[in-house]
mmCIF file of C-alpha atoms and ligand atoms in Angstrom:
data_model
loop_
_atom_site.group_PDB
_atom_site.id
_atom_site.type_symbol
_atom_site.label_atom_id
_atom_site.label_comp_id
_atom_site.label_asym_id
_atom_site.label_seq_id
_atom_site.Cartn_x
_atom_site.Cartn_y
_atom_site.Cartn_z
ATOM 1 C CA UNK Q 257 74.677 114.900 112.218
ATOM 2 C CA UNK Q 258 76.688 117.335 109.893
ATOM 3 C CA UNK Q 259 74.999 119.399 107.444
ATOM 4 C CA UNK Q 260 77.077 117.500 104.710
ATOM 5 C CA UNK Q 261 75.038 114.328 105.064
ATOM 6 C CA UNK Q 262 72.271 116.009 103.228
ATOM 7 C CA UNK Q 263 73.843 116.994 100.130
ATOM 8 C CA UNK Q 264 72.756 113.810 98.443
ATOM 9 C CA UNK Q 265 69.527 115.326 99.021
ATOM 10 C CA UNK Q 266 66.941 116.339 96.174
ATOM 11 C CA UNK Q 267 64.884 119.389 97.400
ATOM 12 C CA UNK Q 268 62.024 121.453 95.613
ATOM 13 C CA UNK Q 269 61.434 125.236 96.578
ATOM 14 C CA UNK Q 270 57.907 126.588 96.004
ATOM 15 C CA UNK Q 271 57.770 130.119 96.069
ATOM 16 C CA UNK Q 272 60.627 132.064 94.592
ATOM 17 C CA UNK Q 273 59.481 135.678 96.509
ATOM 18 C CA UNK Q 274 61.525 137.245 99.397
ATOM 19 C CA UNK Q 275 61.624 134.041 101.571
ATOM 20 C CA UNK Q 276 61.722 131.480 99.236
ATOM 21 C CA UNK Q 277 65.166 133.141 97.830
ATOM 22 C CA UNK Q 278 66.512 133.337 101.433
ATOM 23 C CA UNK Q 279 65.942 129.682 102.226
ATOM 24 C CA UNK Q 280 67.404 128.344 98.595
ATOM 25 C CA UNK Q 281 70.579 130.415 99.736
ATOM 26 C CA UNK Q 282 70.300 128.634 103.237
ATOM 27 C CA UNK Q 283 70.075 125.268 101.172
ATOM 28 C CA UNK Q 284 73.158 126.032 99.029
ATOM 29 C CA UNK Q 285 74.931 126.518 102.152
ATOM 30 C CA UNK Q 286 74.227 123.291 103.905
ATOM 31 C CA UNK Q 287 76.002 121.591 100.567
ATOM 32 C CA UNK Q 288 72.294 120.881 98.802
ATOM 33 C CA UNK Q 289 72.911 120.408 95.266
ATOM 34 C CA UNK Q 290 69.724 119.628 93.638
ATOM 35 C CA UNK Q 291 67.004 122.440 94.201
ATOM 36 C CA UNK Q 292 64.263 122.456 91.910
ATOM 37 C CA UNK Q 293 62.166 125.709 92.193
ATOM 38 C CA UNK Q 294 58.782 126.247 91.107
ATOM 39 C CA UNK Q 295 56.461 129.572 91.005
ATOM 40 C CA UNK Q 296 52.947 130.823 89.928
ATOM 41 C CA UNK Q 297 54.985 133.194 88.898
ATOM 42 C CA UNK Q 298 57.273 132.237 86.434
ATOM 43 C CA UNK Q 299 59.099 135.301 86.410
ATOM 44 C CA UNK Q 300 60.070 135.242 89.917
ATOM 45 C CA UNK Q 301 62.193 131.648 89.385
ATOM 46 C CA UNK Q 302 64.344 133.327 86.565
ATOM 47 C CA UNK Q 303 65.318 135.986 89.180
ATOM 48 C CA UNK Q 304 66.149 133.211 91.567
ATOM 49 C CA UNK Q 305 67.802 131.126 89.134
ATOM 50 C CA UNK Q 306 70.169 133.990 88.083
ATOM 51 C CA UNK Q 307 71.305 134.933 91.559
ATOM 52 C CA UNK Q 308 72.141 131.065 91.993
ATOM 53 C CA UNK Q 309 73.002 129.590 88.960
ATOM 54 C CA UNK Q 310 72.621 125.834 89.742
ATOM 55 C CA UNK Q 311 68.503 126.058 90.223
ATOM 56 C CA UNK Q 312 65.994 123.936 88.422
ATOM 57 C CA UNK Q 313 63.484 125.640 87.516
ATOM 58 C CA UNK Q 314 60.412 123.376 86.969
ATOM 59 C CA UNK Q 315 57.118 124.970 85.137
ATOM 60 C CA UNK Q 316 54.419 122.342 86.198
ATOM 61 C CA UNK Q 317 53.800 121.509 90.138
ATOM 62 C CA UNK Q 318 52.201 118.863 88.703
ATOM 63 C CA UNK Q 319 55.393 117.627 87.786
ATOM 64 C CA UNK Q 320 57.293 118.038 90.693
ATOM 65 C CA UNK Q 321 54.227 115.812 92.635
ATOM 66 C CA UNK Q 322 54.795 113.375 90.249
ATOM 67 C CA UNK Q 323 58.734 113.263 90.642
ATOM 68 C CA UNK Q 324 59.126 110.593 93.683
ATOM 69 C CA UNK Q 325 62.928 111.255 93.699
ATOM 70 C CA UNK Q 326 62.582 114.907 95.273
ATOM 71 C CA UNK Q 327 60.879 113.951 98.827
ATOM 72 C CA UNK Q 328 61.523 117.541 100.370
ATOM 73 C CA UNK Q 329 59.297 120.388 99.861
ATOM 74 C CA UNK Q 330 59.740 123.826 101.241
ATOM 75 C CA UNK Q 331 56.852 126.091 101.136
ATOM 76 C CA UNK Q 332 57.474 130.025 101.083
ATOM 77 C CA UNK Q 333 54.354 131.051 99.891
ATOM 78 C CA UNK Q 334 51.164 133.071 100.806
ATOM 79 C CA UNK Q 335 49.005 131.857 103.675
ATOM 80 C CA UNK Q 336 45.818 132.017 101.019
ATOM 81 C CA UNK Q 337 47.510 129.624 98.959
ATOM 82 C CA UNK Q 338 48.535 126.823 101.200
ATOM 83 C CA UNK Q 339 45.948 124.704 101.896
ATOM 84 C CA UNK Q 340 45.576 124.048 97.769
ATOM 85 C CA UNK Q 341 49.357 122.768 97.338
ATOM 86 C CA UNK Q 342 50.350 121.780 100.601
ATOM 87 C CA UNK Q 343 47.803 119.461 100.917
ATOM 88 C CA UNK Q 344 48.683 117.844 97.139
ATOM 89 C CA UNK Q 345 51.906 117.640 98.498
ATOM 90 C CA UNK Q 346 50.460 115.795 101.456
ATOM 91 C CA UNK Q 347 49.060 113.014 99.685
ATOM 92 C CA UNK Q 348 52.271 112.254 97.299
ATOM 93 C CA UNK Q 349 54.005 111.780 100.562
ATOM 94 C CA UNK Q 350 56.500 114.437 100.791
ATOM 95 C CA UNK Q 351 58.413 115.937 103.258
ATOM 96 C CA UNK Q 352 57.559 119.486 104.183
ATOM 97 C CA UNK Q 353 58.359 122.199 105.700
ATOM 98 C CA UNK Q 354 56.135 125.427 105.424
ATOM 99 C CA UNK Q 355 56.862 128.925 106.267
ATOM 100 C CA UNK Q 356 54.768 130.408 109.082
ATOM 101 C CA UNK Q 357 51.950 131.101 109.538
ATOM 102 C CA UNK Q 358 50.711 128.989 107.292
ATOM 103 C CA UNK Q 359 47.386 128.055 107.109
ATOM 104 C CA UNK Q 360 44.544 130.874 108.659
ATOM 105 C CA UNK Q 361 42.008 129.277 108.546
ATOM 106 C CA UNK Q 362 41.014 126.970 111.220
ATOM 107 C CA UNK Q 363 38.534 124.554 109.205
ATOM 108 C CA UNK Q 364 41.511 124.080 106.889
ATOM 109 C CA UNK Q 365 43.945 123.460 109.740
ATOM 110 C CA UNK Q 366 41.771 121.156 111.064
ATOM 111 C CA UNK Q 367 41.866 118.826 107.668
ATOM 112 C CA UNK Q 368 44.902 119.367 107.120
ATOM 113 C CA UNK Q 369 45.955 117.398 110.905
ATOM 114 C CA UNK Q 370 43.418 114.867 110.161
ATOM 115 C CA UNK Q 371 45.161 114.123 107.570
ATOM 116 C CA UNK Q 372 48.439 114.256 108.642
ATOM 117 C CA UNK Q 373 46.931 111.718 111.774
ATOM 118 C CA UNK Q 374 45.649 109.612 109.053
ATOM 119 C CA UNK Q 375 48.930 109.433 107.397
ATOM 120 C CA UNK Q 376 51.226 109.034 110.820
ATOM 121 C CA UNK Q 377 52.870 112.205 109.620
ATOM 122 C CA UNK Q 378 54.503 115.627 110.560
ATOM 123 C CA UNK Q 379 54.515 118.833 108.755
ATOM 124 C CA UNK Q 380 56.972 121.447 110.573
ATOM 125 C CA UNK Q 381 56.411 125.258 109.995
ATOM 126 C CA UNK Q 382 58.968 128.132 109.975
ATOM 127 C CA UNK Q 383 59.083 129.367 113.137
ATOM 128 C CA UNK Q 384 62.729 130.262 113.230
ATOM 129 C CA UNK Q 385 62.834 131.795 116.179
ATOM 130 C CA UNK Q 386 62.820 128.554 118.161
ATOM 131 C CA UNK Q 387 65.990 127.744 116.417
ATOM 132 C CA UNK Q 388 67.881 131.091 117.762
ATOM 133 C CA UNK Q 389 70.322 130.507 119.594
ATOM 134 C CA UNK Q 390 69.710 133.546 121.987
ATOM 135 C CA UNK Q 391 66.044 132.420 122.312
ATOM 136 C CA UNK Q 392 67.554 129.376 123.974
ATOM 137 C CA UNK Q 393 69.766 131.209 125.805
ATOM 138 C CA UNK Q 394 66.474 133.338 127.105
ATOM 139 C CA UNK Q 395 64.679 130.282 127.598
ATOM 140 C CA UNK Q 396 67.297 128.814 129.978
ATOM 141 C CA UNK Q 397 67.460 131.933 132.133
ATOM 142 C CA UNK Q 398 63.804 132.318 132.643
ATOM 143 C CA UNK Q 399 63.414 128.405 133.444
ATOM 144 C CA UNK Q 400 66.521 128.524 135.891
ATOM 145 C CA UNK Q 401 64.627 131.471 138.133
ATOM 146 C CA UNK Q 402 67.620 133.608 137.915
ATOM 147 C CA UNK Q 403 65.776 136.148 136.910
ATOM 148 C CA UNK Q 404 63.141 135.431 139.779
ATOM 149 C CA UNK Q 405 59.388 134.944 139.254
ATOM 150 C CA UNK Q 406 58.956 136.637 136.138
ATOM 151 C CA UNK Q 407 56.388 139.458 136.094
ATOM 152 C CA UNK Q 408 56.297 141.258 132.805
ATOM 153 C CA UNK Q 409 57.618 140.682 129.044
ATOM 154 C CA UNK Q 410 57.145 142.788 125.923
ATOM 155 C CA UNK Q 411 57.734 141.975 122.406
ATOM 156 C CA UNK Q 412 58.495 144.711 119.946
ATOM 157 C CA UNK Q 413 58.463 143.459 116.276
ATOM 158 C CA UNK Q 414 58.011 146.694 114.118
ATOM 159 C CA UNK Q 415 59.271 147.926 110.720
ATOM 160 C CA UNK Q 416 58.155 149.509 107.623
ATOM 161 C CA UNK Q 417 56.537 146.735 104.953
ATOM 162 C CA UNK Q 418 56.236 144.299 103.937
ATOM 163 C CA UNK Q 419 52.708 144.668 104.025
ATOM 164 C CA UNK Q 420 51.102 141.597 103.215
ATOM 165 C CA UNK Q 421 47.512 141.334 101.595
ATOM 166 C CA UNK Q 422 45.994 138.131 102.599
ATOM 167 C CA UNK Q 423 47.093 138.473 106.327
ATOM 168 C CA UNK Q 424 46.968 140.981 109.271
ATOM 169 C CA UNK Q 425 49.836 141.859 110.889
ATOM 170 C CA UNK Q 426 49.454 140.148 114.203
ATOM 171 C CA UNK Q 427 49.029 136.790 112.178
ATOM 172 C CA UNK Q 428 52.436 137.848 110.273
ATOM 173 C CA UNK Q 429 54.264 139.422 112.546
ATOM 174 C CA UNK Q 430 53.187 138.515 116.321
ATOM 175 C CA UNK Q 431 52.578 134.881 115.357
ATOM 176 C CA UNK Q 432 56.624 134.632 115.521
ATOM 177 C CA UNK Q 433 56.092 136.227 119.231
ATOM 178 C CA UNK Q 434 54.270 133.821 120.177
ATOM 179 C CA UNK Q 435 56.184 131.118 119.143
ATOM 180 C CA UNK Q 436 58.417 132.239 121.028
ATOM 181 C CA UNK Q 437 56.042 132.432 124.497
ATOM 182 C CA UNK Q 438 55.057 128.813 123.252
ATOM 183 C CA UNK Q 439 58.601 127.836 122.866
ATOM 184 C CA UNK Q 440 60.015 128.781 126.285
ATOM 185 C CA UNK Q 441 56.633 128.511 128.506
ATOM 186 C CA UNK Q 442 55.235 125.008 126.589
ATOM 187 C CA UNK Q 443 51.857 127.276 126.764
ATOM 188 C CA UNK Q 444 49.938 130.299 125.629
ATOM 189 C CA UNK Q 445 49.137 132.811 127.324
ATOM 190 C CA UNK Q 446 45.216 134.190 128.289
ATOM 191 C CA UNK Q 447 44.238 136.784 125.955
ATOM 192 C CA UNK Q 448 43.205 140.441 127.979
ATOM 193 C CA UNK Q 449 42.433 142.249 125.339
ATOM 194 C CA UNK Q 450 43.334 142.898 121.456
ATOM 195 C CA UNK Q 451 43.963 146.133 119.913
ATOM 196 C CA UNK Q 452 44.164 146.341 116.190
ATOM 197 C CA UNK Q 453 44.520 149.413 113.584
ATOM 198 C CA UNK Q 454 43.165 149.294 110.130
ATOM 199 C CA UNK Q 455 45.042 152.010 108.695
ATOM 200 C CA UNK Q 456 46.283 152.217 105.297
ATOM 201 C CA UNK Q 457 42.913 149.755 104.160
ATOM 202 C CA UNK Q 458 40.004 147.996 105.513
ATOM 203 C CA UNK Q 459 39.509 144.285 106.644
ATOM 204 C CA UNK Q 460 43.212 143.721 107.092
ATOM 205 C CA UNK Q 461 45.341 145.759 110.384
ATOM 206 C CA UNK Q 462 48.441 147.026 109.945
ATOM 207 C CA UNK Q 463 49.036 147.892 113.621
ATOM 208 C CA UNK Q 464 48.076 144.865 116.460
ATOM 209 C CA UNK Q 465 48.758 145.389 120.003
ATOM 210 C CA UNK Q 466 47.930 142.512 121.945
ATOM 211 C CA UNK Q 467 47.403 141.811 126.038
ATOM 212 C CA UNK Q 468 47.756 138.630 127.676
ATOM 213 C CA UNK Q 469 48.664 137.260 130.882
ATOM 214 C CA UNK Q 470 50.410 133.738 131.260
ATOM 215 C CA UNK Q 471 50.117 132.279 135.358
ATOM 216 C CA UNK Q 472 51.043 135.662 137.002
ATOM 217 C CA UNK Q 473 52.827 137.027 134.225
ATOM 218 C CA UNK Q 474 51.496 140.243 131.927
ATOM 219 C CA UNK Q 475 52.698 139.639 128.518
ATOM 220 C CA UNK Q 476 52.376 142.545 125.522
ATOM 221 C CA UNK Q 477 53.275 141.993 122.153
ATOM 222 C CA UNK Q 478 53.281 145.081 119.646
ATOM 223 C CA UNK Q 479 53.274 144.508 116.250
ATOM 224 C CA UNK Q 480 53.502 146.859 113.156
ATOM 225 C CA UNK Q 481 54.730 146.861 109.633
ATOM 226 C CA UNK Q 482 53.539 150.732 109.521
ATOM 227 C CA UNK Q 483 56.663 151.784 111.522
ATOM 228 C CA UNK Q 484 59.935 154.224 110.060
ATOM 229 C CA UNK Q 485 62.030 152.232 111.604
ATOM 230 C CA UNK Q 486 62.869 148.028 112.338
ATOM 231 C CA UNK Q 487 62.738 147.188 115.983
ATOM 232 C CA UNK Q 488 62.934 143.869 117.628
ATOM 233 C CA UNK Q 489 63.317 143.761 120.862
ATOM 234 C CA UNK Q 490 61.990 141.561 123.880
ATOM 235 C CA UNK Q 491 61.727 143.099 127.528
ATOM 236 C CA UNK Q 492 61.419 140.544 130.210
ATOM 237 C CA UNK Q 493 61.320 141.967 133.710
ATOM 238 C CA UNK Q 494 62.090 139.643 136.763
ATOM 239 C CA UNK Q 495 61.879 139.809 140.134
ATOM 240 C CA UNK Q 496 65.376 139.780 140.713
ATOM 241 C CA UNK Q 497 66.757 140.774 137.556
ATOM 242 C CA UNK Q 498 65.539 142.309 134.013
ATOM 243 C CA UNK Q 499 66.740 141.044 130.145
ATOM 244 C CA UNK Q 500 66.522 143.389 127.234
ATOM 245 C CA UNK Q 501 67.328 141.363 123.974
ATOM 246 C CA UNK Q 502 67.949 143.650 120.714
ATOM 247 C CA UNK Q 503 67.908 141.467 117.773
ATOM 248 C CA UNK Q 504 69.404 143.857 115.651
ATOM 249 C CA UNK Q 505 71.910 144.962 117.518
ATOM 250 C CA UNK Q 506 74.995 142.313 116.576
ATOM 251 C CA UNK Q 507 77.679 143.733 119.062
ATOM 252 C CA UNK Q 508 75.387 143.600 121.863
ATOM 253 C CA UNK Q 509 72.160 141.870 121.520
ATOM 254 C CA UNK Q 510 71.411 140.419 124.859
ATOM 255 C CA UNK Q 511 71.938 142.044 128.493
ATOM 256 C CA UNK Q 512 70.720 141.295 131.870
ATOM 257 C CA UNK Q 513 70.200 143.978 134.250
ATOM 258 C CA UNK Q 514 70.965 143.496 138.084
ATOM 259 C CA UNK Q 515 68.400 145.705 138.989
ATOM 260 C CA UNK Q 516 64.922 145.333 140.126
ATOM 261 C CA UNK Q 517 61.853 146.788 141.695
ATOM 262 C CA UNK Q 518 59.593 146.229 145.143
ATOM 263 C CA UNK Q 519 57.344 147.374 147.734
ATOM 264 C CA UNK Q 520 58.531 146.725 151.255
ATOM 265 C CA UNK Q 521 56.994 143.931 152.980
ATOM 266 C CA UNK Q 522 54.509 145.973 154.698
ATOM 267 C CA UNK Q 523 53.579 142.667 157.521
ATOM 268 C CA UNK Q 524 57.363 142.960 158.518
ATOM 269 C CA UNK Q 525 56.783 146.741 160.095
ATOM 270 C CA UNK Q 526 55.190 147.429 162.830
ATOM 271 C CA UNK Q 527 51.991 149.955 162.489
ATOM 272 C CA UNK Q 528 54.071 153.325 162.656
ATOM 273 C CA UNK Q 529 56.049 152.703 159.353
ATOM 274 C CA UNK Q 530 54.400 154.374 156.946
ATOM 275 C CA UNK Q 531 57.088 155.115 154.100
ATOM 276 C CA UNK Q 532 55.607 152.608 151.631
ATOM 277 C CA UNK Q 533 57.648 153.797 148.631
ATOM 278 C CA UNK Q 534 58.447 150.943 146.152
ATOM 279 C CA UNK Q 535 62.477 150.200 146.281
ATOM 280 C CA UNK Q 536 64.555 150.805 143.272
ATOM 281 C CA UNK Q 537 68.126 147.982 143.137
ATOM 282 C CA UNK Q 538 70.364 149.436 140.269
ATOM 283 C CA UNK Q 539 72.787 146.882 139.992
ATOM 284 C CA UNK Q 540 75.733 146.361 137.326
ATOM 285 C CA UNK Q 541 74.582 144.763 133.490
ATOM 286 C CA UNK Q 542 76.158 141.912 131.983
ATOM 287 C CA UNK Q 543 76.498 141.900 128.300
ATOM 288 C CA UNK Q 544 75.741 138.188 127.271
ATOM 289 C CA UNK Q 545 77.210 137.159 123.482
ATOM 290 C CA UNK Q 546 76.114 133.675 121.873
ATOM 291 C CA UNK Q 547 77.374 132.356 118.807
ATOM 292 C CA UNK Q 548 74.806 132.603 117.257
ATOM 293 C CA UNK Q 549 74.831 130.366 114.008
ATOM 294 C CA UNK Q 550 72.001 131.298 111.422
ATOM 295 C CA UNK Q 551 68.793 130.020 113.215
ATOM 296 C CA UNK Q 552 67.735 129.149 109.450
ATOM 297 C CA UNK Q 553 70.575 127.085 108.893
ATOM 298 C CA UNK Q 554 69.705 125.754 112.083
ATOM 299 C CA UNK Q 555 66.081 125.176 111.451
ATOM 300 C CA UNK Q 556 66.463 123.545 108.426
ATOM 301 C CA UNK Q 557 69.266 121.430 109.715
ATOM 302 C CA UNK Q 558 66.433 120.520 112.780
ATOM 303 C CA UNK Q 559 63.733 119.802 109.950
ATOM 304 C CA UNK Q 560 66.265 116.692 107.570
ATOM 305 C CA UNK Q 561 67.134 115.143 110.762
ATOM 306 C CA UNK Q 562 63.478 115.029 112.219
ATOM 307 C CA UNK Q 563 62.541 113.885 108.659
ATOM 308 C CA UNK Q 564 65.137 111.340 108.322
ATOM 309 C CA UNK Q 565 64.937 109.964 111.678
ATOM 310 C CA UNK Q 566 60.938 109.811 111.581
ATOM 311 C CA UNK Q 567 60.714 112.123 114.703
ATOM 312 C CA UNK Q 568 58.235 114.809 115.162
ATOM 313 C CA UNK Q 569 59.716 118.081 113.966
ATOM 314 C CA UNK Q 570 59.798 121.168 117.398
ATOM 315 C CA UNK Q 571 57.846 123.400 115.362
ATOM 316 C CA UNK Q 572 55.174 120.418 113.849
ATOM 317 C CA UNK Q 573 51.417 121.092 112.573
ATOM 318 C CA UNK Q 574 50.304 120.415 116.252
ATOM 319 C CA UNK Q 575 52.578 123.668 117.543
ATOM 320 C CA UNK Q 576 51.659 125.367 114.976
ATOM 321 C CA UNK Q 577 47.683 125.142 115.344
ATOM 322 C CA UNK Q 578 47.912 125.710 118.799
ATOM 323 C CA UNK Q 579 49.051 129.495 117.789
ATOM 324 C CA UNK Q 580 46.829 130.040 115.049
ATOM 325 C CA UNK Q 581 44.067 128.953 117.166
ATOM 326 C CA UNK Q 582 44.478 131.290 119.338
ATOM 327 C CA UNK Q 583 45.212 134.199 117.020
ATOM 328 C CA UNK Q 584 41.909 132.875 115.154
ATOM 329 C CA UNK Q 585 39.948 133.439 118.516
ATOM 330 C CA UNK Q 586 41.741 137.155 118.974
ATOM 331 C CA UNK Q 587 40.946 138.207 115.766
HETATM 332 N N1 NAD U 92 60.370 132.972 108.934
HETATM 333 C C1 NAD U 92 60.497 134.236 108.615
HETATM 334 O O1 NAD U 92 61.208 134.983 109.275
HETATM 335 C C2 NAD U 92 59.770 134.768 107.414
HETATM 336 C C3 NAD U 92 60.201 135.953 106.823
HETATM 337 C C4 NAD U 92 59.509 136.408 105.706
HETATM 338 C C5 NAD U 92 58.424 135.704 105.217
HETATM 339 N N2 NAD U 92 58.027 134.562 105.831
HETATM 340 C C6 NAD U 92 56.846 133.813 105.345
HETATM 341 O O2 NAD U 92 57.104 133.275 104.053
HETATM 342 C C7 NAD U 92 55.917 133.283 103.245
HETATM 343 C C8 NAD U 92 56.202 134.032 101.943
HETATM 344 O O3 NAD U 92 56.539 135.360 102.256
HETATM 345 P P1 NAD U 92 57.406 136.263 101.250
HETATM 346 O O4 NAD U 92 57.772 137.488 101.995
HETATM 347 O O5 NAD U 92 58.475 135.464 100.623
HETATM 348 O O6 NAD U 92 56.293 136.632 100.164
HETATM 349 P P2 NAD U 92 56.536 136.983 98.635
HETATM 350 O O7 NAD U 92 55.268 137.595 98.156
HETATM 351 O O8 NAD U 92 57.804 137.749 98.466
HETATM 352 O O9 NAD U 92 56.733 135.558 97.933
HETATM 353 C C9 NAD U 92 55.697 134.633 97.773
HETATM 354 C C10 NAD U 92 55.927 133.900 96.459
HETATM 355 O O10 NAD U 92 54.971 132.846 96.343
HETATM 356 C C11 NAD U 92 54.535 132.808 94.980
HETATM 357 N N3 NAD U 92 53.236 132.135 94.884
HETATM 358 C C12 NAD U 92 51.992 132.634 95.172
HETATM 359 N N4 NAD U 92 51.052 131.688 94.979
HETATM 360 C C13 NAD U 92 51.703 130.573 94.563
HETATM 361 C C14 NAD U 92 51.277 129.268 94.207
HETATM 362 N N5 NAD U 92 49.992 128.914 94.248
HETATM 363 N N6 NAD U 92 52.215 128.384 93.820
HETATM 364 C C15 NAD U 92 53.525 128.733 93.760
HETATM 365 N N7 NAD U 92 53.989 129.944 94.084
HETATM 366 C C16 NAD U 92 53.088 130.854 94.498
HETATM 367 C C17 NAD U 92 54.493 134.268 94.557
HETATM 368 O O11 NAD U 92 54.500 134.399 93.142
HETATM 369 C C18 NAD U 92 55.753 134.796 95.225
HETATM 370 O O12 NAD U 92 56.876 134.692 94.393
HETATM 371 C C19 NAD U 92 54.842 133.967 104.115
HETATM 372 O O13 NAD U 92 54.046 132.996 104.723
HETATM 373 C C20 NAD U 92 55.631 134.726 105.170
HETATM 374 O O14 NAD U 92 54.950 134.868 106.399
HETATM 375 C C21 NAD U 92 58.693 134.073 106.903
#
């Protein structure tokens, strides 16, 4: 289904902050032509509305409830905040998509997919990365073995800010990592242990580095908003082969090493071998380039059509719980 089909659409925006701008410019792009926006902070839709002239700004949410012909509602707003207004926007029947994570809390989850149940609904959440193209792309390689049994990944997701204040960092930043692990795997991982730094304040960590093993496979993810500089990166070392994927670097984001690492299989020699030095391959790397169309553009394409064709949404409340779950039992 093109984009264009939606353009007819009548969409509300709540929360006009960093993401909330990024996704109204993602819905001008599709061809959307009717975006009402609405903020606590009044302020922050004037900014909005002068960057893209064609807003509507609405000043009651009330309102917007009320108004049955705007069905879609997209949610950029704090975590804290949620489980107030998304679950008013539950009940009047609307559409919606809501950033990651979220909701935190897990008693609040919980009513929040009873309800849903209740009402034969989906919500879907922002995990973009499930709608990047290269994630795919990683996703198919692991799944077709050609990397071999798969022994160790890393996530890197670092940068400096933004810091938020009613979050940690591993349930801002390594939530998206393991969306990712849940994307590709279709299961979490076992926790091993959680690290966590409390730097710059107490009761909320800026630094999270977190240990997990999935089936045979170690899994780190490392996650900081206290860091000079922005790095996002996934390792995944094979058997056979290695990946390194660089998000941010656009001429050459994804490579897959021919090279690997062993032990000789000691039951193949006979007693007298004794050189049991592991065995470095250094093959040649392939550089691997995707068009990659905006995963937002993507994502929200992914969310109309679920909505309009009354399927469950990839990234739906169910998904979603399953990762705050577990990052409510690691924290
Ligand atoms: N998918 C991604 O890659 C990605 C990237 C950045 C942020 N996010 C997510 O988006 C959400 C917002 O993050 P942000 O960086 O835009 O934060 P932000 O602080 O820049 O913006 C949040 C906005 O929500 C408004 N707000 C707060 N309470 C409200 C309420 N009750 N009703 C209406 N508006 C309210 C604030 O005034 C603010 O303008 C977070 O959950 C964050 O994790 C996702």
């Amino acid at each position: 289904m093109k984009s264009s089909n939606f353009n007819k659409y009548k969409v509300a925006v709540i929360g006009c902050g960093y993401w909330g701008s990024i996704i109204t410019n993602s819905l001008l792009k599709i061809g959307i032509k009717k975006i009402y926006i609405y903020d606590q902070n009044y302020k922050n839709t004037l900014i909005l509305k002068k960057k893209y002239k064609n807003l509507i700004i609405t000043k009651s949410y009330k309102d917007l409830l009320n108004d049955k012909t705007i069905p879609f509602f997209f949610f950029a707003t704090p975590p804290s905040v949620n489980f107030k207004i998304v679950s008013k926007a539950i009940i009047k029947n609307k559409q919606i998509f809501l950033e990651k994570p979220g909701f935190i809390k897990i008693n609040e989850f919980k009513k929040i997919n009873t309800l849903l149940d209740k009402m034969k609904k989906f919500i879907m959440f922002g995990y973009i990365y499930c709608f990047n193209n290269y994630i795919n792309y990683i996703k198919k390689i692991i799944q077709s073995k050609k990397l071999g049994k798969i022994l160790y990944i890393r996530f890197q997701r670092e940068n400096l800010g933004p810091i938020r204040a009613d979050v940690n960092s591993s349930y801002d930043l390594s939530s998206h990592d393991l969306s990712i692990i849940l994307h590709i795997f279709n299961k979490l991982p076992n926790p091993i242990k959680h690290i966590d730094y409390q730097v710059l304040k107490k009761n909320i960590s800026d630094i999270s580095n977190l240990h997990m093993k999935l089936d045979n496979t170690y899994i780190d993810i490392n996650s900081s908003w206290l860091n000079p500089i922005k790095v996002r990166t996934i390792t995944v070392v094979g058997e056979k082969k290695m990946l390194f994927f660089d998000e941010l670097n656009l001429n050459n984001p994804l490579r897959i090493y021919d090279k690997y690492a062993k032990y000789p299989d000691m039951s193949k020699f006979d007693k007298k071998f004794i050189n049991s030095k592991a065995q470095i391959y250094e093959g040649n790397s392939k550089s691997i380039i995707i068009n990659n169309k905006s995963p937002l553009i993507n994502e929200i394409n992914h969310f109309f059509i679920s909505m309009k064709n009354k399927k469950k949404p990839l990234t739906n409340n169910k998904f979603s719980y399953r990762i705050i779950n577990f990052l409510n039992r690691i924290n």
